[in-house]
Coordinates of C-alpha atoms in Angstrom, one line a residue:
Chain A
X46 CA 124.9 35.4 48.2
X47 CA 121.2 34.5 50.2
X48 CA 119.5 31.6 49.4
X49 CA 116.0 31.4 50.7
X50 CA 115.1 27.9 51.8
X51 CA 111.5 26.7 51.1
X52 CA 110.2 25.4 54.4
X53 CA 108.9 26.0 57.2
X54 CA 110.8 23.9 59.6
X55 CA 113.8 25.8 61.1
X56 CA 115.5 22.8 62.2
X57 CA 115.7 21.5 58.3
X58 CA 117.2 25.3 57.6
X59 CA 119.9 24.6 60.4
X60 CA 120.7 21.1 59.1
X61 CA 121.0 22.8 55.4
X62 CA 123.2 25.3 56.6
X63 CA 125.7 22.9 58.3
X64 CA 126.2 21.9 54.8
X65 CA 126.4 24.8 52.5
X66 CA 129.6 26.7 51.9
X67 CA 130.1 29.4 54.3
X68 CA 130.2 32.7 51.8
X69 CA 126.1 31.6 51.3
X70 CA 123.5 32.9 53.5
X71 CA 120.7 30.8 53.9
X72 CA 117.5 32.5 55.2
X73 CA 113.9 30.7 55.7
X74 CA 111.4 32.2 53.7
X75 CA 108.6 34.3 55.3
X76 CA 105.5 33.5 53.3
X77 CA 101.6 32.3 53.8
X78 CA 101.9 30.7 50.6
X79 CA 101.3 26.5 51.0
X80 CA 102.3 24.3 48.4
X81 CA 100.5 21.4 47.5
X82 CA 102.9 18.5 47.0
X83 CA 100.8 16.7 44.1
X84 CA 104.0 15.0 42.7
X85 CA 104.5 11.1 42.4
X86 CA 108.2 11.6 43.4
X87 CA 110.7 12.9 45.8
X88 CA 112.0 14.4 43.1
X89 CA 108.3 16.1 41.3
X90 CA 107.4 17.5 45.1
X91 CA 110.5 19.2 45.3
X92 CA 111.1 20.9 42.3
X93 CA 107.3 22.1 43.0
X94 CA 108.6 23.5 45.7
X95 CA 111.5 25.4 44.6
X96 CA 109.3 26.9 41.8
X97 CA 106.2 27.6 43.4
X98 CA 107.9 29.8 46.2
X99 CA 110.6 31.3 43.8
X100 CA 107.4 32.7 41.9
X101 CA 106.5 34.0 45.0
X102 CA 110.1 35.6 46.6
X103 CA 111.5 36.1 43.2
X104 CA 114.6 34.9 44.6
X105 CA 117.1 32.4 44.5
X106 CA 115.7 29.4 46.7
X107 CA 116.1 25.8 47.5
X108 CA 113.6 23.1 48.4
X109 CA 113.5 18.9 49.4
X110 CA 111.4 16.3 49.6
X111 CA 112.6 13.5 51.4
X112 CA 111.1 9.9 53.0
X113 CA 111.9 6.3 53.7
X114 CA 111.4 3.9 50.9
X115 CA 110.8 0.1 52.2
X116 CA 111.7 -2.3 49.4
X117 CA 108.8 -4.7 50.0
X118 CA 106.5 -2.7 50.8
X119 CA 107.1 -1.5 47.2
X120 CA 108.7 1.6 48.1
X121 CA 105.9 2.7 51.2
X122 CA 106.0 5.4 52.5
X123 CA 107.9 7.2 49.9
X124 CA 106.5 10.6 48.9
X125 CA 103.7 9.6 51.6
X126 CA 106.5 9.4 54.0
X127 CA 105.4 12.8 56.0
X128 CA 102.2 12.6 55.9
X129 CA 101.8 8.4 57.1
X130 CA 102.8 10.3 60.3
X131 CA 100.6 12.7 60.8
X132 CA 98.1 11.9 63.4
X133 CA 99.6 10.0 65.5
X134 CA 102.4 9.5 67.8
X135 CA 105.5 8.8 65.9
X136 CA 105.9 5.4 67.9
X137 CA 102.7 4.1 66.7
X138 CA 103.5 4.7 63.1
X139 CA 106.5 3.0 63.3
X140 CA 104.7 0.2 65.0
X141 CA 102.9 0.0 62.5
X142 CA 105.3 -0.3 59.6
X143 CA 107.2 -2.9 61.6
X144 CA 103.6 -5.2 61.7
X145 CA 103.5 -4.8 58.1
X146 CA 106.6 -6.2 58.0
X147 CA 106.9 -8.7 60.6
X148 CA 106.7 -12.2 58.0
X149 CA 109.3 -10.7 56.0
X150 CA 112.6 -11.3 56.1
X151 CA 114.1 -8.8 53.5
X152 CA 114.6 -5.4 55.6
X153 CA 116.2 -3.2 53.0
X154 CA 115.1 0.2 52.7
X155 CA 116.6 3.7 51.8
X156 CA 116.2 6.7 52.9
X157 CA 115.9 9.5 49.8
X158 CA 116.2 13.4 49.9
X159 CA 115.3 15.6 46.2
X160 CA 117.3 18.8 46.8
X161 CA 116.3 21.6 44.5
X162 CA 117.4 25.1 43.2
X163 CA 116.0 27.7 41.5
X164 CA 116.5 30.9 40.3
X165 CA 113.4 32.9 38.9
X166 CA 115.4 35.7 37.6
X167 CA 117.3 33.1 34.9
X168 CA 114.7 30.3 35.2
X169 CA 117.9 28.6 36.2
X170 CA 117.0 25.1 37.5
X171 CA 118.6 22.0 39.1
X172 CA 117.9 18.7 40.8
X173 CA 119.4 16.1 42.2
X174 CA 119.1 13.4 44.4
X175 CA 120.6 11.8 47.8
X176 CA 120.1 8.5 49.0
X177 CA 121.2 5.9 52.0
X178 CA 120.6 2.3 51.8
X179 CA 120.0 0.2 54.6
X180 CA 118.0 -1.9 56.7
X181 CA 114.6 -1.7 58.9
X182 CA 115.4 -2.7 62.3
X183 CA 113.1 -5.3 63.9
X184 CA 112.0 -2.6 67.0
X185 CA 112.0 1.1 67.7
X186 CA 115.4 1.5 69.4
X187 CA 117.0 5.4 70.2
X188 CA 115.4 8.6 70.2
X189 CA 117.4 10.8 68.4
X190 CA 116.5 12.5 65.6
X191 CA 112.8 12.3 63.8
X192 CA 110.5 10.4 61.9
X193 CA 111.7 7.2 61.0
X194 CA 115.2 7.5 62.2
X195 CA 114.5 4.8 65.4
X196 CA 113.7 1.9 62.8
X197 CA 116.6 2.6 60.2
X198 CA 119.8 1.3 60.2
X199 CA 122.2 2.5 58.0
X200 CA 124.4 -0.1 55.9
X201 CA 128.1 -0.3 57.9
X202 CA 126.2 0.0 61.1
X203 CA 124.6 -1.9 63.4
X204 CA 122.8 1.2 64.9
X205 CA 119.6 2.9 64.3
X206 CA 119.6 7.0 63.0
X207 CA 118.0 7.1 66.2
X208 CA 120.7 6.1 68.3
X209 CA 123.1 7.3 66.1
X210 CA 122.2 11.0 66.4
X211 CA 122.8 14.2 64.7
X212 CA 126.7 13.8 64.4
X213 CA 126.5 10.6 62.3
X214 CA 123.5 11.5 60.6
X215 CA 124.9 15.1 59.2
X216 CA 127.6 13.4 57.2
X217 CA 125.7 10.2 55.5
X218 CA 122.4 11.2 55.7
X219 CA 119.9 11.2 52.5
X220 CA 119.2 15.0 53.0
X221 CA 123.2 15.8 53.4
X222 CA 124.2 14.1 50.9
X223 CA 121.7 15.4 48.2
X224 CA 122.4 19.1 49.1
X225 CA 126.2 18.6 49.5
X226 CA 125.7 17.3 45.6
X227 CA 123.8 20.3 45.1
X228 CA 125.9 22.7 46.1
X229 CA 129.3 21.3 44.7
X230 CA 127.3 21.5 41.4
X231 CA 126.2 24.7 41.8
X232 CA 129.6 25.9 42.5
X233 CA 131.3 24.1 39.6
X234 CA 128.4 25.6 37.0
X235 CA 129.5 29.1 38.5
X236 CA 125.7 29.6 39.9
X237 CA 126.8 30.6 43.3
X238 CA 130.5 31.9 44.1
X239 CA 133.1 32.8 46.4
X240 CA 132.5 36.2 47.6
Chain B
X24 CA 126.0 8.2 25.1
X25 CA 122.0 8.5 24.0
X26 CA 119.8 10.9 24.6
X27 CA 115.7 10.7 23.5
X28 CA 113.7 14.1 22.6
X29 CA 110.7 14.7 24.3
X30 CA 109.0 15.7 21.3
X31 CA 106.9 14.3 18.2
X32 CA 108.3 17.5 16.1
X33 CA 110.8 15.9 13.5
X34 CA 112.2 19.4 12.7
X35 CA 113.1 19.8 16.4
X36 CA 114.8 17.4 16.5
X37 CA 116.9 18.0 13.7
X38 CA 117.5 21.8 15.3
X39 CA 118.9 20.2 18.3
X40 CA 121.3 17.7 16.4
X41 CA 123.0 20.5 14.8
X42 CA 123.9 22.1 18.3
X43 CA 124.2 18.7 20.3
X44 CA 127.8 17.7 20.6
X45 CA 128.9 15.3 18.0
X46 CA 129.2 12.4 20.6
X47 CA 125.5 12.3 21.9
X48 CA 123.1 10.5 20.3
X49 CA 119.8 11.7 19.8
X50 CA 117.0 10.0 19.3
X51 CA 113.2 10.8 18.7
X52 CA 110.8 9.1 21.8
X53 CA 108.8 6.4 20.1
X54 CA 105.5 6.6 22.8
X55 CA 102.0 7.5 22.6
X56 CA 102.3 9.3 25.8
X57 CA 100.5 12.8 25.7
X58 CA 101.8 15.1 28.1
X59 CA 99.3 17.8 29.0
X60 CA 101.7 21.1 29.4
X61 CA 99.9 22.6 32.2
X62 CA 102.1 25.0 33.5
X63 CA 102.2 28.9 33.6
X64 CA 105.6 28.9 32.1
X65 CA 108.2 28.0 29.6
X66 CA 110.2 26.5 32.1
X67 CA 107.1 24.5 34.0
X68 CA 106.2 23.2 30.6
X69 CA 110.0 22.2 29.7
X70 CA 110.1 20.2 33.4
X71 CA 106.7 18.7 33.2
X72 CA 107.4 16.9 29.7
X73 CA 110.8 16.3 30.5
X74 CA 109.5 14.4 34.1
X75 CA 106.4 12.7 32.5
X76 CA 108.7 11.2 29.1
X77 CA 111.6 9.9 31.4
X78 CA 109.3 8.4 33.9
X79 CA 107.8 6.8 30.7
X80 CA 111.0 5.4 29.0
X81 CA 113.6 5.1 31.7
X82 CA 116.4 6.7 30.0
X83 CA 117.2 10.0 30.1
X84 CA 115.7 13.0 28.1
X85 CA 115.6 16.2 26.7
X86 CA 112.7 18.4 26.4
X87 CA 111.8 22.2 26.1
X88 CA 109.4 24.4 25.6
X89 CA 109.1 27.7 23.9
X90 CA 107.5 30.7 22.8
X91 CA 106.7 34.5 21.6
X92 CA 106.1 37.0 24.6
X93 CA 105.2 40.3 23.5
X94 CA 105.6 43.5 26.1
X95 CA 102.6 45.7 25.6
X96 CA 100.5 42.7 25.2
X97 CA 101.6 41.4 29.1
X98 CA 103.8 38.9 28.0
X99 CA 100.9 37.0 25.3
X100 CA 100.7 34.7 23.6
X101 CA 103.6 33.4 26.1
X102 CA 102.9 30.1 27.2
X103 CA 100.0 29.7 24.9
X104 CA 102.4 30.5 21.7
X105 CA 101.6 27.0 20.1
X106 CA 98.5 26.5 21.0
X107 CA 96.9 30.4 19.9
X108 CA 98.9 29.2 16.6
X109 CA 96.2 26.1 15.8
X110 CA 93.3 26.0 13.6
X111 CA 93.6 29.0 11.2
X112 CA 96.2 29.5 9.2
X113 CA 99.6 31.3 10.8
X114 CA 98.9 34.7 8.8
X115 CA 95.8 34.9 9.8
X116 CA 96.8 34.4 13.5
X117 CA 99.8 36.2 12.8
X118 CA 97.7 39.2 11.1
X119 CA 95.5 39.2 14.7
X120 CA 98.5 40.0 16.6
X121 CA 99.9 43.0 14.1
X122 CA 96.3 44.4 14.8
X123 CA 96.4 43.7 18.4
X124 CA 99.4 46.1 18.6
X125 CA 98.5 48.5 15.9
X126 CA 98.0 51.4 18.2
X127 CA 101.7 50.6 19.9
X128 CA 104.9 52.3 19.5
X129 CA 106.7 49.7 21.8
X130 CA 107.2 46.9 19.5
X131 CA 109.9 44.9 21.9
X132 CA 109.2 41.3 22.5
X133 CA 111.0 38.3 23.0
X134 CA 111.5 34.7 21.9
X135 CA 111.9 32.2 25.4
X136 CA 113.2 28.7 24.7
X137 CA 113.4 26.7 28.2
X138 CA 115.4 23.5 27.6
X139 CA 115.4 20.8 30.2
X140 CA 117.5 17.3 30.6
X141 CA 116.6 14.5 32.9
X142 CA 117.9 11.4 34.0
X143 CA 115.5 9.6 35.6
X144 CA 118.0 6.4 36.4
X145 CA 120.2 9.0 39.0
X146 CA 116.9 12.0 39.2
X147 CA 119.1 14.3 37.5
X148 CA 117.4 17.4 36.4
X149 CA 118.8 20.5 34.9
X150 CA 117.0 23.6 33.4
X151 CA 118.0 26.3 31.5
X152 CA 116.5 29.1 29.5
X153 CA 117.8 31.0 26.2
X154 CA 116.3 34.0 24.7
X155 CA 116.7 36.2 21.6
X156 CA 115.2 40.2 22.0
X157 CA 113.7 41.6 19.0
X158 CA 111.1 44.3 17.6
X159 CA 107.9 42.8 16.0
X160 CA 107.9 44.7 12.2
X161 CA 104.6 46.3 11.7
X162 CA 103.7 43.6 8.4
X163 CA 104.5 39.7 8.0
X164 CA 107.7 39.7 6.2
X165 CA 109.7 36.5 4.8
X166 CA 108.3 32.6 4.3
X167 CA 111.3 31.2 6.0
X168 CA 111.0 29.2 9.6
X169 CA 107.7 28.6 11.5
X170 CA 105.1 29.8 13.7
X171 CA 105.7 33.9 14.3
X172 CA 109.1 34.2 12.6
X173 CA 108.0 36.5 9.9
X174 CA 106.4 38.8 12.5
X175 CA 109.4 39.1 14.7
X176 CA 112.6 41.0 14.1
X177 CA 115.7 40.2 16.5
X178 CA 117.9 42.8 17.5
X179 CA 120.8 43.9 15.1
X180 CA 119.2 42.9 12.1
X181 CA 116.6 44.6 10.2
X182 CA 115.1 42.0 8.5
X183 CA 112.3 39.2 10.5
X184 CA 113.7 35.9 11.2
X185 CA 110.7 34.7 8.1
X186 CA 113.7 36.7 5.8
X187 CA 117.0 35.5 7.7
X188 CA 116.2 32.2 7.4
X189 CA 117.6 29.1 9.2
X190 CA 121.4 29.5 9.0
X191 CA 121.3 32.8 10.9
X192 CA 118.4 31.4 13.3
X193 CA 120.1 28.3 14.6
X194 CA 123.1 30.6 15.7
X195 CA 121.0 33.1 17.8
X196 CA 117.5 31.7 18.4
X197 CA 116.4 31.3 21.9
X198 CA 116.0 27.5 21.1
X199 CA 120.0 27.3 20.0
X200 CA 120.8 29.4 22.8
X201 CA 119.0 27.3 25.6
X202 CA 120.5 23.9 24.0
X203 CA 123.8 25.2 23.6
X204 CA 124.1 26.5 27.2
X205 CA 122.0 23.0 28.4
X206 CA 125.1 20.9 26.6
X207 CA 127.8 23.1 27.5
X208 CA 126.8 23.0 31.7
X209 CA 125.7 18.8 31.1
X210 CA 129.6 18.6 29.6
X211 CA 131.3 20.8 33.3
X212 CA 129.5 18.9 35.5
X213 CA 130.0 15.2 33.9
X214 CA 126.8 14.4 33.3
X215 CA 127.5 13.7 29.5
X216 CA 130.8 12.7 28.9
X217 CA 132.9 12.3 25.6
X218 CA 133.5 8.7 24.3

């Protein structure tokens, strides 16, 4: 069975695929079509998403939305999470954020991933969400990974995504964990199967 | 375990309660919200008030949203089912469509029901649509039901659901058909429970 992913960004495609089961073909999806993420939530951009480009394909497809959520910074950037770093260098972003949050000494954050599928031809629909908790580190430290990963460290380590890596990351990230949910459900339902 | 209906339509909500299972609760949403039901389909409409009334009340929710969609008239009044239905009385409206389609010999059209459950404590969201297939009978037939049942006859029986009446409607209306497949897939996956 192919799944289309909604997105542009191959290296989100290859991090999907590390996680879905292997009888499902995941292909990006080769449209002009831009979808405005209007929603308030990880979870309203994403099932956006996986509507607005099944319309298009008229095939089965799966979208996310994903970002950093900073407890007191009441939940900044959430859904702004990709676009607070457009712009500008990564680094100065982060620098940013920890300036904002140099007086304060609760650090918890988490980082959240909506994963979404939908099939136009049943109008077939499903959501869920994945999440890791843990803390804002009080510098940039590794240079693995993307985005935020330098200032996040995950509870039960004392090491930032950033110098954790890819191998670490694939098994208790946000994004892995909401699409390994995804597809275990989707299985279970009888949506996609063994073939 | 409790569930709230998205919807101020007392008779809905009775519908559902005959096809929930007997251990869920549901309850009418007591909120002044007004959920504008932009979408371009059933099942944007179902999502959007299911979204909007669990962000509102914090528990989780059922919503859906249905309608009439007629083939020679390209799908109308689909998504605008309820609203075509307002200020004049339903004959009248219903009389409209009869001369709409006067000159057609394909009478096939379709009731949609898209049902839609969110939890917005986990961002839980599931989707489904149900449908009945039918003929629309060439005169308004039958004072049972609502809205265009006594214009539309479903297939197998030769009589509009304005004549069959409720007890044969709640088994194969698209409404009973989405909530029963919403319930059964809730119950697989664990996401209602017996208790």
């Amino acid at each position: 069975m192919i799944i289309y992913v909604a997105s542009k960004n191959a290296h989100k495609v290859l991090e999907i695929k590390q996680i879905a089961p292997e009888f499902v073909t995941l292909e990006p999806i080769n449209t002009e079509l831009d979808v405005e993420e209007t929603g308030e939530t990880f979870t309203e951009n994403s099932i956006i998403k996986a509507l607005d480009y099944g319309k298009e394909i008229r095939k089965p497809v799966i979208a996310d939305d994903s970002g950093l959520s900073i407890d007191v910074l009441g939940g900044f950037p959430g859904v702004m999470s990709a676009r607070y770093m457009e712009g500008a260098p990564y680094t100065e972003k982060m620098e940013s954020i920890l300036q904002l949050m140099r007086n304060y000494d609760d650090r918890h954050a988490r980082f959240v991933c909506s994963a979404t599928y939908f099939n136009p031809e049943t109008n077939f629909l499903l959501s869920v969400e994945g999440y890791v908790e843990g803390t804002i580190a009080y510098e940039i430290r590794g240079d693995k990974g993307f985005g935020y990963d330098p200032i996040f460290i995950p509870n039960g380590y004392d090491k930032t995504f950033g110098e954790l890596g890819e191998e670490v990351k694939n098994v208790i990230s946000h994004r892995s964990r909401a699409f390994k949910k995804l597809f275990s459900l989707l299985l279970k339902i009888g949506e996609i199967k063994y073939e």
